[in-house]
C-alpha cells in the first residue's frame, strides 16, 4: 500500500482553509427551503373547484382495521354456519327419501310374496255377490 502526500496548494489543502460556517450558513438554508416551498405551491393548483379524487378510498377500511376484521370474521362465521345448515338439511332430506324408497320396496316385496303364495286361479270368472243384480 502506497500513501502519497498531496502537494501544498492542492484542493484538499484549500478545503481545510474554508470556514465551515460559510458552508452551513442558516440563512442560505432558509432561502433554499422558502424557494422550494414556493416552487411546490406554484406547481400545485389548489384553487381548482373540482373535488379531489379519493385515490385511497378502497383503503379506508384500514382506518378501523380491528372493527373491519371483526365484521369480516363474523360474516365468514355466519356464511360457514349457513353452509353447514344447508348440508345438514340436504342430508336429512336424502335420508327421508332413502327411507321412503326402502318402505316402498318392502311393500312391493310383501305384495309379490302374497301373490306368489296365493292359491287363487287368475283365470277364474269374476265373482258377483248374489244381492247385486245386473
Short mmCIF file of C-alpha atoms in Angstrom, two decimals:
data_model
loop_
_atom_site.label_atom_id
_atom_site.label_comp_id
_atom_site.label_asym_id
_atom_site.label_seq_id
_atom_site.Cartn_x
_atom_site.Cartn_y
_atom_site.Cartn_z
CA UNK A 1 0.00 0.00 0.00
CA UNK A 2 1.38 3.32 -1.03
CA UNK A 3 0.22 6.58 0.54
CA UNK A 4 1.20 9.73 -1.25
CA UNK A 5 1.38 13.09 0.34
CA UNK A 6 -0.57 15.74 -1.53
CA UNK A 7 1.45 18.78 -2.55
CA UNK A 8 0.73 22.09 -0.92
CA UNK A 9 -1.78 24.15 -2.79
CA UNK A 10 -3.88 21.12 -3.79
CA UNK A 11 -7.67 21.15 -3.50
CA UNK A 12 -7.56 19.16 -0.24
CA UNK A 13 -5.30 21.81 1.28
CA UNK A 14 -7.59 24.61 0.08
CA UNK A 15 -10.64 22.86 1.58
CA UNK A 16 -9.03 22.92 5.01
CA UNK A 17 -8.78 26.70 4.78
CA UNK A 18 -12.53 27.17 4.09
CA UNK A 19 -14.53 28.11 7.12
CA UNK A 20 -17.26 25.53 7.79
CA UNK A 21 -19.57 28.28 9.00
CA UNK A 22 -19.66 29.64 5.45
CA UNK A 23 -20.76 26.25 4.10
CA UNK A 24 -23.59 25.76 6.60
CA UNK A 25 -24.99 29.27 6.74
CA UNK A 26 -28.50 29.01 8.25
CA UNK A 27 -29.75 32.00 6.22
CA UNK A 28 -28.92 30.19 3.00
CA UNK A 29 -30.73 27.12 4.22
CA UNK A 30 -33.89 29.16 4.97
CA UNK A 31 -33.76 30.74 1.49
CA UNK A 32 -33.44 27.34 -0.13
CA UNK A 33 -36.40 25.98 1.84
CA UNK A 34 -38.58 29.01 1.05
CA UNK A 35 -37.71 28.74 -2.64
CA UNK A 36 -38.57 25.05 -2.67
CA UNK A 37 -41.91 25.65 -0.91
CA UNK A 38 -42.82 28.48 -3.30
CA UNK A 39 -41.99 26.41 -6.36
CA UNK A 40 -44.01 23.49 -4.98
CA UNK A 41 -47.01 25.71 -4.26
CA UNK A 42 -46.85 27.28 -7.70
CA UNK A 43 -46.78 23.84 -9.33
CA UNK A 44 -49.75 22.60 -7.32
CA UNK A 45 -53.05 24.27 -8.12
CA UNK A 46 -55.27 24.28 -5.03
CA UNK A 47 -57.68 26.83 -6.47
CA UNK A 48 -59.49 24.35 -8.73
CA UNK A 49 -63.17 23.84 -7.95
CA UNK A 50 -63.09 20.10 -8.59
CA UNK A 51 -63.20 17.86 -5.56
CA UNK A 52 -60.03 15.81 -5.14
CA UNK A 53 -60.34 12.27 -6.36
CA UNK A 54 -60.19 9.84 -3.49
CA UNK A 55 -57.28 7.75 -4.62
CA UNK A 56 -57.20 5.77 -1.42
CA UNK A 57 -60.94 5.24 -0.93
CA UNK A 58 -60.55 1.49 -1.27
CA UNK A 59 -58.04 1.53 1.58
CA UNK A 60 -60.26 3.45 4.01
CA UNK A 61 -61.15 0.20 5.81
CA UNK A 62 -57.59 0.26 7.19
CA UNK A 63 -58.54 3.24 9.32
CA UNK A 64 -60.68 0.96 11.51
CA UNK A 65 -58.84 -2.28 10.85
CA UNK A 66 -59.85 -4.03 14.08
CA UNK A 67 -63.56 -3.35 13.56
CA UNK A 68 -63.25 -4.37 9.92
CA UNK A 69 -61.55 -7.63 10.91
CA UNK A 70 -64.26 -8.35 13.49
CA UNK A 71 -67.02 -7.73 10.94
CA UNK A 72 -65.32 -9.91 8.33
CA UNK A 73 -64.79 -12.74 10.82
CA UNK A 74 -68.44 -12.52 11.87
CA UNK A 75 -69.57 -12.55 8.24
CA UNK A 76 -67.36 -15.57 7.48
CA UNK A 77 -68.66 -17.44 10.54
CA UNK A 78 -72.27 -16.75 9.53
CA UNK A 79 -71.52 -17.90 5.99
CA UNK A 80 -69.90 -21.11 7.29
CA UNK A 81 -72.86 -21.72 9.62
CA UNK A 82 -75.26 -21.26 6.70
CA UNK A 83 -73.31 -23.76 4.61
CA UNK A 84 -73.32 -26.28 7.48
CA UNK A 85 -77.10 -25.85 7.92
CA UNK A 86 -77.68 -26.41 4.20
CA UNK A 87 -75.54 -29.58 4.27
CA UNK A 88 -77.41 -30.89 7.33
CA UNK A 89 -80.80 -30.18 5.71
CA UNK A 90 -79.80 -31.88 2.47
CA UNK A 91 -78.58 -34.94 4.41
CA UNK A 92 -81.88 -35.12 6.31
CA UNK A 93 -83.87 -34.87 3.08
CA UNK A 94 -81.71 -37.55 1.49
CA UNK A 95 -82.23 -39.85 4.48
CA UNK A 96 -86.01 -39.29 4.30
CA UNK A 97 -86.04 -40.12 0.58
CA UNK A 98 -83.97 -43.27 1.15
CA UNK A 99 -86.36 -44.33 3.93
CA UNK A 100 -89.39 -43.81 1.64
CA UNK A 101 -87.80 -45.85 -1.16
CA UNK A 102 -86.96 -48.67 1.25
CA UNK A 103 -90.55 -48.67 2.61
CA UNK A 104 -91.97 -48.85 -0.94
CA UNK A 105 -89.62 -51.72 -1.83
CA UNK A 106 -90.65 -53.59 1.34
CA UNK A 107 -94.36 -53.16 0.48
CA UNK A 108 -93.79 -54.36 -3.07
CA UNK A 109 -91.86 -57.40 -1.89
CA UNK A 110 -94.68 -58.25 0.56
CA UNK A 111 -97.28 -57.96 -2.24
CA UNK A 112 -95.25 -60.16 -4.59
CA UNK A 113 -94.82 -62.73 -1.81
CA UNK A 114 -98.59 -62.79 -1.21
CA UNK A 115 -99.32 -63.15 -4.93
CA UNK A 116 -96.81 -66.00 -5.28
CA UNK A 117 -98.15 -67.89 -2.26
CA UNK A 118 -101.78 -67.41 -3.30
CA UNK A 119 -103.83 -70.43 -4.35
CA UNK A 120 -106.38 -68.41 -6.31
CA UNK A 121 -106.98 -69.09 -10.01
CA UNK A 122 -106.12 -65.95 -12.01
CA UNK A 123 -108.21 -67.26 -14.95
CA UNK A 124 -111.40 -67.77 -12.93
CA UNK A 125 -114.59 -65.84 -13.78
CA UNK A 126 -115.28 -62.62 -11.92
CA UNK A 127 -117.26 -63.05 -8.75
CA UNK A 128 -120.53 -61.12 -8.30
CA UNK A 129 -122.37 -61.24 -5.00
CA UNK A 130 -125.95 -62.59 -5.17
CA UNK A 131 -127.55 -59.40 -3.83
CA UNK A 132 -126.41 -57.28 -6.74
CA UNK A 133 -128.42 -57.78 -9.93
CA UNK A 134 -127.14 -56.65 -13.21
#
